[in-house]
Amino acid sequence: MAPGKSSPVENSWKIFEEYHIDEDVGFALPNPLEELPHPYDAWISIAKNLPELIKNGQLRAEVEKLTTFSIDGLQGHKLQRLAHLVLGYITMAYVWGEGDGDVRKVLPSNIAVPYCKVSEKLGLPPILVYADCVLANWKKKDPSGPMTYENMDILFSFPGGDCGKGFFLVSLVVETAAASAIKVIPIIFNAIQREDPDTLQKALLDIASCLHKALEMFHQIHEYVDPNLFFNVLRIYLSGWKGNPLLSEGLLYEGVWDTPKKFAGGSAAQSSIFQCFDILLGIQHTVGGVPSDSAAKFLQEMRTYMPSAHQNFLRSLESGPSVRKFVLSKGDATLQEIYNECVQAMVSLRNYHLQIVAKYIVIPASQPSKRKQTSEEPSEPKSKGTGGTDIMEFLRTVRSTTVNSLLKED
């Protein structure tokens, strides 16, 4: 960076507010709203009863009866995020139905038009994304209590009992544990600009500690998420219409576009937190700003599924000083060791993610499905993640890029 030019991320929460980053919950939406004003409460009443409506075969008919609402009454970021979450749930339920292969290829205009308009306001695609079902889909049971699984609930559910609650809330507590490290970023940038390796060491130790805590939180998934329910039920409702043979041409948003559009389903790759630490630590998934392989290309694409303020934050980090170059330039063994501890914490998280995917996708995929398949069309490829990638190959590539970022001892 040019001398005297301040980093886009400075030591102030005012700067973070501009990027919609909260001091306590990071990229998660703080205290999400639960209710929409009339007439949008009609959406809420469907979204709140999705599992029952699906089970009784009434969901699609209820959706088709809805009036088309103008979104002019949805003012403010939190109301719009709630509307995007609710319309995302309704859309997934409408498209996938009972999850038996009887899919809908056209989203009716009474949902498609307001959904696309709200999406445009937020800079998000019109599909359920991680920023909806994880970051904006939670509440505390005791508002003054801690951000722990036991004190939290989700706002909306898919079929599959508490499987969705487990999956979304464990993802959220992993996210918020890692988010504690965001406040250290300005300290890091200032330390580099002031050539202060001691302060940098302390700050990097804080980051490693937060990443270790995130991994600890990740372990809760085994307690709260059943692999068979996840694979055979919840995963279906999180699937998108890009790279999915059940909707090979995509989904037609009636009244919005004349041709079907393809969007990827919700994926952990849409979380800003780990892309944030990749950038900070100089873990390069790109060469000269160009994705180096299909995994890097997918990560880059998933940024467009993040809230625009979070995309801007990642871009601001990219224009900040390089931690990796500074550590290398100092030739200090202790500093390199602490830097490596941060990178190793990212490797550990990615190793663990691979184990989780093996347990929750690969192993159940190899077992005979108990679900009925009514459609004659090709079934969805089972080794794919909800984002539409070959998930094991993708995660292995991302992990090896992370391992390759460890500084080698001379």
Coordinates of C-alpha atoms in Angstrom, one line a residue:
M1 CA 0.0 0.0 0.0
A2 CA 1.1 3.6 -0.6
P3 CA 2.8 5.2 2.4
G4 CA 0.5 7.2 4.5
K5 CA -2.6 5.6 2.9
S6 CA -4.8 4.1 5.6
S7 CA -6.1 0.6 5.3
P8 CA -9.7 0.3 4.4
V9 CA -10.1 -1.7 7.6
E10 CA -9.2 0.5 10.5
N11 CA -9.4 0.1 14.3
S12 CA -13.0 1.1 14.6
W13 CA -16.3 -0.7 14.8
K14 CA -17.8 2.2 12.8
I15 CA -15.8 0.9 9.8
F16 CA -17.2 -2.6 10.4
E17 CA -20.7 -1.3 10.6
E18 CA -20.4 -0.1 7.1
Y19 CA -19.6 -3.7 6.1
H20 CA -22.5 -5.1 8.2
I21 CA -20.2 -6.8 10.6
D22 CA -21.3 -7.0 14.2
E23 CA -18.9 -6.9 17.2
D24 CA -20.6 -9.9 18.8
V25 CA -21.8 -12.1 16.0
G26 CA -19.5 -11.1 13.1
F27 CA -21.1 -11.7 9.7
A28 CA -24.3 -13.1 11.3
L29 CA -27.3 -10.7 11.3
P30 CA -27.6 -9.5 14.9
N31 CA -31.0 -10.1 16.5
P32 CA -32.9 -11.0 13.3
L33 CA -36.6 -9.9 13.0
E34 CA -39.2 -12.7 13.3
E35 CA -42.3 -11.1 11.9
L36 CA -43.2 -9.2 8.7
P37 CA -45.9 -6.5 8.7
H38 CA -49.3 -7.1 7.0
P39 CA -49.8 -8.2 4.2
Y40 CA -46.4 -10.0 4.1
D41 CA -47.4 -12.0 7.2
A42 CA -49.2 -14.3 4.7
W43 CA -45.6 -15.4 3.7
I44 CA -44.7 -16.0 7.3
S45 CA -47.7 -18.2 8.0
I46 CA -46.7 -20.5 5.1
A47 CA -43.0 -20.5 6.1
K48 CA -43.8 -21.3 9.7
N49 CA -45.9 -24.3 8.8
L50 CA -43.7 -25.7 5.9
P51 CA -43.2 -29.3 7.3
E52 CA -46.9 -29.8 8.0
L53 CA -48.0 -28.3 4.7
I54 CA -45.6 -30.5 2.8
K55 CA -46.6 -33.6 4.7
N56 CA -50.3 -32.9 3.9
G57 CA -49.6 -32.2 0.3
Q58 CA -51.0 -28.7 0.6
L59 CA -47.9 -26.5 0.3
R60 CA -48.0 -25.8 -3.5
A61 CA -51.7 -25.0 -3.5
E62 CA -51.2 -22.6 -0.6
V63 CA -48.4 -20.9 -2.4
E64 CA -50.4 -20.6 -5.6
K65 CA -53.2 -18.9 -3.8
L66 CA -51.0 -16.0 -2.5
T67 CA -51.6 -12.5 -3.8
T68 CA -48.6 -10.8 -5.5
F69 CA -47.4 -8.1 -3.1
S70 CA -45.4 -5.0 -3.9
I71 CA -42.2 -4.9 -1.8
D72 CA -42.5 -1.1 -1.1
G73 CA -43.7 -1.8 2.4
L74 CA -40.4 -3.7 3.2
Q75 CA -38.1 -0.9 4.3
G76 CA -34.9 -1.4 6.1
H77 CA -32.2 -4.1 5.9
K78 CA -33.5 -6.4 8.6
L79 CA -37.0 -6.6 7.2
Q80 CA -35.6 -7.3 3.7
R81 CA -33.4 -10.0 5.1
L82 CA -36.3 -11.6 6.8
A83 CA -38.4 -11.4 3.5
H84 CA -35.5 -13.0 1.6
L85 CA -35.2 -15.8 4.2
V86 CA -39.0 -16.5 4.2
L87 CA -39.3 -16.4 0.4
G88 CA -36.2 -18.6 0.1
Y89 CA -37.8 -21.3 2.4
I90 CA -41.1 -21.1 0.4
T91 CA -39.3 -21.3 -2.9
M92 CA -37.2 -24.4 -1.8
A93 CA -40.4 -26.1 -0.5
Y94 CA -42.4 -25.3 -3.7
V95 CA -39.7 -26.5 -6.0
W96 CA -38.7 -29.7 -4.2
G97 CA -42.2 -30.6 -2.8
E98 CA -42.1 -33.8 -0.8
G99 CA -38.5 -34.4 -1.8
D100 CA -39.5 -37.4 -3.9
G101 CA -38.3 -36.2 -7.3
D102 CA -41.7 -34.5 -8.2
V103 CA -40.1 -31.1 -8.8
R104 CA -41.6 -27.8 -10.1
K105 CA -39.6 -26.1 -12.9
V106 CA -41.6 -22.8 -12.7
L107 CA -41.8 -20.5 -9.7
P108 CA -45.2 -18.7 -9.9
S109 CA -45.0 -14.9 -10.4
N110 CA -46.8 -14.2 -7.0
I111 CA -43.6 -15.4 -5.3
A112 CA -41.0 -15.0 -8.1
V113 CA -41.6 -11.2 -8.6
P114 CA -41.3 -10.0 -5.0
Y115 CA -38.5 -12.5 -4.3
C116 CA -36.4 -11.2 -7.2
K117 CA -37.1 -7.6 -6.2
V118 CA -36.0 -8.2 -2.6
S119 CA -33.0 -10.1 -3.9
E120 CA -32.0 -7.2 -6.1
K121 CA -32.3 -4.7 -3.2
L122 CA -30.0 -6.9 -1.1
G123 CA -27.6 -7.9 -3.9
L124 CA -28.4 -11.6 -3.3
P125 CA -29.5 -14.2 -5.7
P126 CA -33.2 -15.4 -5.6
I127 CA -32.4 -18.7 -3.9
L128 CA -32.0 -19.8 -0.2
V129 CA -28.4 -18.9 0.6
Y130 CA -26.1 -19.4 3.7
A131 CA -26.7 -15.7 4.6
D132 CA -30.4 -16.6 5.0
C133 CA -30.7 -20.1 6.6
V134 CA -27.6 -19.7 8.9
L135 CA -26.9 -16.0 9.4
A136 CA -30.4 -14.6 9.6
N137 CA -32.4 -17.6 10.8
W138 CA -31.8 -17.6 14.6
K139 CA -33.0 -16.3 17.9
K140 CA -32.0 -16.6 21.5
K141 CA -34.4 -18.3 23.9
D142 CA -33.2 -16.1 26.7
P143 CA -32.3 -12.7 25.1
S144 CA -29.8 -12.0 27.8
G145 CA -28.3 -15.4 27.7
P146 CA -25.2 -16.7 25.8
M147 CA -24.9 -17.5 22.0
T148 CA -24.8 -21.3 22.7
Y149 CA -26.7 -24.0 21.0
E150 CA -28.8 -24.7 24.1
N151 CA -30.0 -21.1 24.3
M152 CA -30.9 -20.8 20.6
D153 CA -33.5 -21.8 18.1
I154 CA -34.1 -21.3 14.4
L155 CA -37.0 -19.2 13.0
F156 CA -38.1 -21.6 10.2
S157 CA -37.8 -25.3 9.6
F158 CA -37.8 -27.8 6.7
P159 CA -39.0 -31.4 7.0
G160 CA -36.6 -33.6 8.9
G161 CA -37.4 -32.7 12.5
D162 CA -34.6 -31.0 14.4
C163 CA -32.0 -31.9 11.8
G164 CA -32.3 -28.5 10.2
K165 CA -32.1 -26.8 13.6
G166 CA -28.9 -28.8 14.4
F167 CA -27.3 -28.1 11.0
F168 CA -28.0 -24.4 10.9
L169 CA -27.3 -23.6 14.5
V170 CA -24.0 -25.6 14.7
S171 CA -23.0 -23.7 11.5
L172 CA -23.9 -20.5 13.2
V173 CA -21.9 -21.2 16.4
V174 CA -18.9 -22.2 14.3
E175 CA -19.3 -18.9 12.5
T176 CA -19.6 -16.7 15.6
A177 CA -16.7 -18.5 17.4
A178 CA -14.4 -17.6 14.4
A179 CA -15.9 -14.2 14.1
S180 CA -14.3 -13.1 17.4
A181 CA -11.1 -12.8 15.4
I182 CA -12.4 -10.2 13.0
K183 CA -11.8 -7.4 15.6
V184 CA -8.1 -8.3 15.6
I185 CA -7.8 -7.5 11.8
P186 CA -7.3 -3.8 12.3
I187 CA -4.6 -4.5 15.0
I188 CA -2.8 -6.7 12.5
F189 CA -2.9 -4.1 9.7
N190 CA -1.7 -1.4 12.1
A191 CA 1.1 -3.6 13.4
I192 CA 2.3 -4.3 9.8
Q193 CA 2.2 -0.6 9.0
R194 CA 4.1 0.3 12.1
E195 CA 6.6 -2.7 11.6
D196 CA 5.6 -4.0 15.0
P197 CA 6.2 -7.8 15.0
D198 CA 5.4 -8.2 18.8
T199 CA 1.9 -6.8 18.4
L200 CA 1.4 -8.9 15.3
Q201 CA 2.4 -12.1 17.2
K202 CA -0.2 -11.4 19.9
A203 CA -2.9 -10.7 17.3
L204 CA -2.1 -13.9 15.3
L205 CA -2.3 -15.9 18.5
D206 CA -5.8 -14.5 19.0
I207 CA -6.8 -15.6 15.5
A208 CA -5.4 -19.1 16.0
S209 CA -7.3 -19.3 19.3
C210 CA -10.6 -18.3 17.7
L211 CA -10.1 -20.8 14.9
H212 CA -9.4 -23.6 17.4
K213 CA -12.6 -22.6 19.2
A214 CA -14.6 -22.7 15.9
L215 CA -13.3 -26.3 15.4
E216 CA -14.4 -27.2 18.9
M217 CA -17.9 -25.9 18.1
F218 CA -18.0 -27.9 14.9
H219 CA -17.8 -31.1 17.0
Q220 CA -21.4 -30.5 18.1
I221 CA -22.7 -31.5 14.7
H222 CA -22.5 -35.2 15.7
E223 CA -24.8 -34.6 18.7
Y224 CA -27.4 -32.5 16.8
V225 CA -27.5 -33.7 13.2
D226 CA -28.5 -37.2 12.1
P227 CA -26.6 -38.3 8.9
N228 CA -29.5 -40.1 7.3
L229 CA -32.0 -37.3 7.9
F230 CA -29.5 -34.8 6.7
F231 CA -28.8 -36.7 3.5
N232 CA -32.2 -38.0 2.6
V233 CA -34.3 -35.0 3.7
L234 CA -32.7 -31.7 4.6
R235 CA -30.1 -31.8 1.8
I236 CA -32.8 -32.0 -0.8
Y237 CA -34.4 -28.7 0.4
L238 CA -31.0 -27.0 0.4
S239 CA -30.2 -28.1 -3.2
G240 CA -30.1 -25.6 -6.0
W241 CA -30.7 -25.6 -9.7
K242 CA -27.2 -25.3 -11.1
G243 CA -25.4 -28.5 -12.0
N244 CA -28.5 -30.4 -10.9
P245 CA -30.0 -32.9 -13.4
L246 CA -33.4 -32.7 -11.8
L247 CA -33.5 -29.0 -13.0
S248 CA -31.0 -29.2 -15.8
E249 CA -32.1 -26.0 -17.4
G250 CA -32.6 -24.2 -14.1
L251 CA -35.7 -22.6 -12.7
L252 CA -38.1 -20.3 -14.5
Y253 CA -39.0 -17.3 -12.4
E254 CA -42.4 -16.5 -13.9
G255 CA -43.0 -12.8 -14.6
V256 CA -39.3 -11.9 -14.1
W257 CA -37.2 -13.6 -16.8
D258 CA -38.3 -15.4 -20.0
T259 CA -35.8 -18.2 -19.7
P260 CA -34.9 -20.4 -16.7
K261 CA -32.0 -19.3 -14.5
K262 CA -29.4 -21.5 -12.7
F263 CA -28.4 -20.8 -9.1
A264 CA -26.4 -22.9 -6.7
G265 CA -27.9 -24.1 -3.4
G266 CA -26.7 -23.1 0.0
S267 CA -23.1 -24.0 0.8
A268 CA -20.5 -23.4 3.5
A269 CA -18.4 -21.8 0.7
Q270 CA -20.9 -18.9 0.9
S271 CA -19.6 -18.1 4.4
S272 CA -17.5 -15.0 4.4
I273 CA -15.6 -15.9 7.6
F274 CA -13.3 -18.5 6.2
Q275 CA -12.7 -16.7 2.9
C276 CA -11.9 -13.7 5.2
F277 CA -9.1 -15.6 6.9
D278 CA -7.8 -17.1 3.6
I279 CA -7.3 -13.5 2.4
L280 CA -5.8 -12.3 5.6
L281 CA -3.3 -15.1 5.8
G282 CA -2.5 -15.0 2.1
I283 CA -3.8 -18.5 1.4
Q284 CA -3.9 -18.2 -2.4
H285 CA -6.7 -19.9 -4.2
T286 CA -6.0 -17.6 -7.2
V287 CA -2.9 -16.7 -9.3
G288 CA -2.7 -13.1 -10.1
G289 CA -6.3 -12.7 -9.1
V290 CA -7.4 -15.4 -11.5
P291 CA -8.9 -18.7 -10.0
S292 CA -6.1 -21.3 -10.2
D293 CA -8.5 -24.3 -10.5
S294 CA -12.2 -25.3 -10.4
A295 CA -12.3 -25.1 -6.6
A296 CA -10.9 -21.6 -6.7
K297 CA -13.4 -20.7 -9.3
F298 CA -16.3 -22.0 -7.2
L299 CA -15.1 -20.1 -4.1
Q300 CA -14.9 -16.9 -6.2
E301 CA -18.4 -17.6 -7.6
M302 CA -19.8 -18.2 -4.1
R303 CA -18.8 -14.6 -3.1
T304 CA -21.7 -13.4 -5.3
Y305 CA -24.0 -15.4 -3.0
M306 CA -22.9 -13.3 0.0
P307 CA -24.5 -10.0 1.1
S308 CA -22.9 -7.2 -0.9
A309 CA -21.5 -5.5 2.2
H310 CA -19.6 -8.7 3.1
Q311 CA -18.3 -9.0 -0.5
N312 CA -17.0 -5.4 -0.1
F313 CA -15.3 -6.3 3.1
L314 CA -13.4 -9.2 1.5
R315 CA -12.4 -6.8 -1.3
S316 CA -11.1 -4.3 1.2
L317 CA -9.0 -7.0 2.9
E318 CA -7.5 -7.9 -0.5
S319 CA -6.3 -4.3 -0.8
G320 CA -4.7 -4.3 2.7
P321 CA -1.1 -5.1 3.5
S322 CA 0.1 -8.7 3.2
V323 CA 0.6 -10.5 6.5
R324 CA 2.4 -13.4 4.8
K325 CA 4.9 -11.1 3.0
F326 CA 5.6 -9.2 6.2
V327 CA 6.2 -12.5 8.2
L328 CA 8.5 -13.7 5.5
S329 CA 10.4 -10.4 5.3
K330 CA 11.1 -10.5 9.0
G331 CA 12.8 -13.9 9.0
D332 CA 11.7 -14.3 12.6
A333 CA 11.3 -18.0 13.5
T334 CA 8.8 -17.4 16.3
L335 CA 6.6 -15.1 14.1
Q336 CA 6.7 -17.7 11.3
E337 CA 5.7 -20.4 13.8
I338 CA 2.7 -18.4 15.0
Y339 CA 1.7 -17.6 11.5
N340 CA 1.8 -21.3 10.7
E341 CA -0.3 -22.0 13.7
C342 CA -3.1 -19.9 12.1
V343 CA -2.7 -21.6 8.7
Q344 CA -2.7 -25.0 10.5
A345 CA -5.9 -24.1 12.3
M346 CA -7.5 -23.5 8.9
V347 CA -6.1 -26.9 7.7
S348 CA -7.6 -28.6 10.8
L349 CA -11.0 -27.0 10.1
R350 CA -10.8 -28.2 6.4
N351 CA -9.7 -31.7 7.5
Y352 CA -12.7 -31.9 9.8
H353 CA -15.1 -30.6 7.1
L354 CA -13.9 -33.5 4.9
Q355 CA -14.7 -36.0 7.7
I356 CA -18.1 -34.4 8.2
V357 CA -18.9 -34.6 4.5
A358 CA -17.8 -38.3 4.4
K359 CA -20.2 -39.1 7.3
Y360 CA -23.1 -36.9 6.1
I361 CA -23.0 -37.2 2.3
V362 CA -20.5 -39.9 1.0
I363 CA -21.5 -42.8 3.3
P364 CA -25.3 -42.2 3.2
A365 CA -25.0 -41.8 -0.6
S366 CA -23.6 -45.3 -0.9
Q367 CA -26.6 -46.8 1.0
P368 CA -29.8 -47.7 -0.8
S369 CA -32.2 -44.8 -0.6
K370 CA -35.4 -45.4 1.4
R371 CA -37.2 -42.4 -0.3
K372 CA -39.6 -43.0 -3.1
Q373 CA -38.7 -41.6 -6.5
T374 CA -41.7 -40.7 -8.5
S375 CA -40.0 -38.8 -11.3
E376 CA -38.7 -40.6 -14.4
E377 CA -36.0 -38.0 -14.8
P378 CA -32.4 -38.6 -13.7
S379 CA -31.9 -38.5 -10.0
E380 CA -29.6 -35.9 -8.4
P381 CA -25.9 -37.0 -8.3
K382 CA -25.3 -38.1 -4.7
S383 CA -21.7 -37.1 -4.4
K384 CA -22.5 -33.5 -4.9
G385 CA -22.9 -30.9 -2.2
T386 CA -25.9 -28.6 -2.0
G387 CA -23.8 -26.0 -3.9
G388 CA -23.6 -28.3 -6.9
T389 CA -20.0 -29.3 -6.7
D390 CA -18.3 -32.6 -6.4
I391 CA -17.8 -31.9 -2.7
M392 CA -15.0 -34.2 -1.8
E393 CA -12.8 -33.2 -4.7
F394 CA -13.5 -29.5 -4.0
L395 CA -12.7 -29.8 -0.3
R396 CA -9.5 -31.8 -0.9
T397 CA -8.3 -29.1 -3.4
V398 CA -9.1 -26.3 -0.9
R399 CA -7.3 -28.2 1.9
S400 CA -4.2 -28.8 -0.2
T401 CA -4.0 -25.1 -1.2
T402 CA -4.2 -24.3 2.6
V403 CA -1.5 -26.9 3.5
N404 CA 0.8 -25.5 0.7
S405 CA 0.5 -22.1 2.4
L406 CA 2.4 -23.3 5.5
L407 CA 5.8 -21.6 5.6
K408 CA 8.6 -24.2 5.3
E409 CA 11.5 -24.2 7.7
D410 CA 14.8 -23.3 6.1

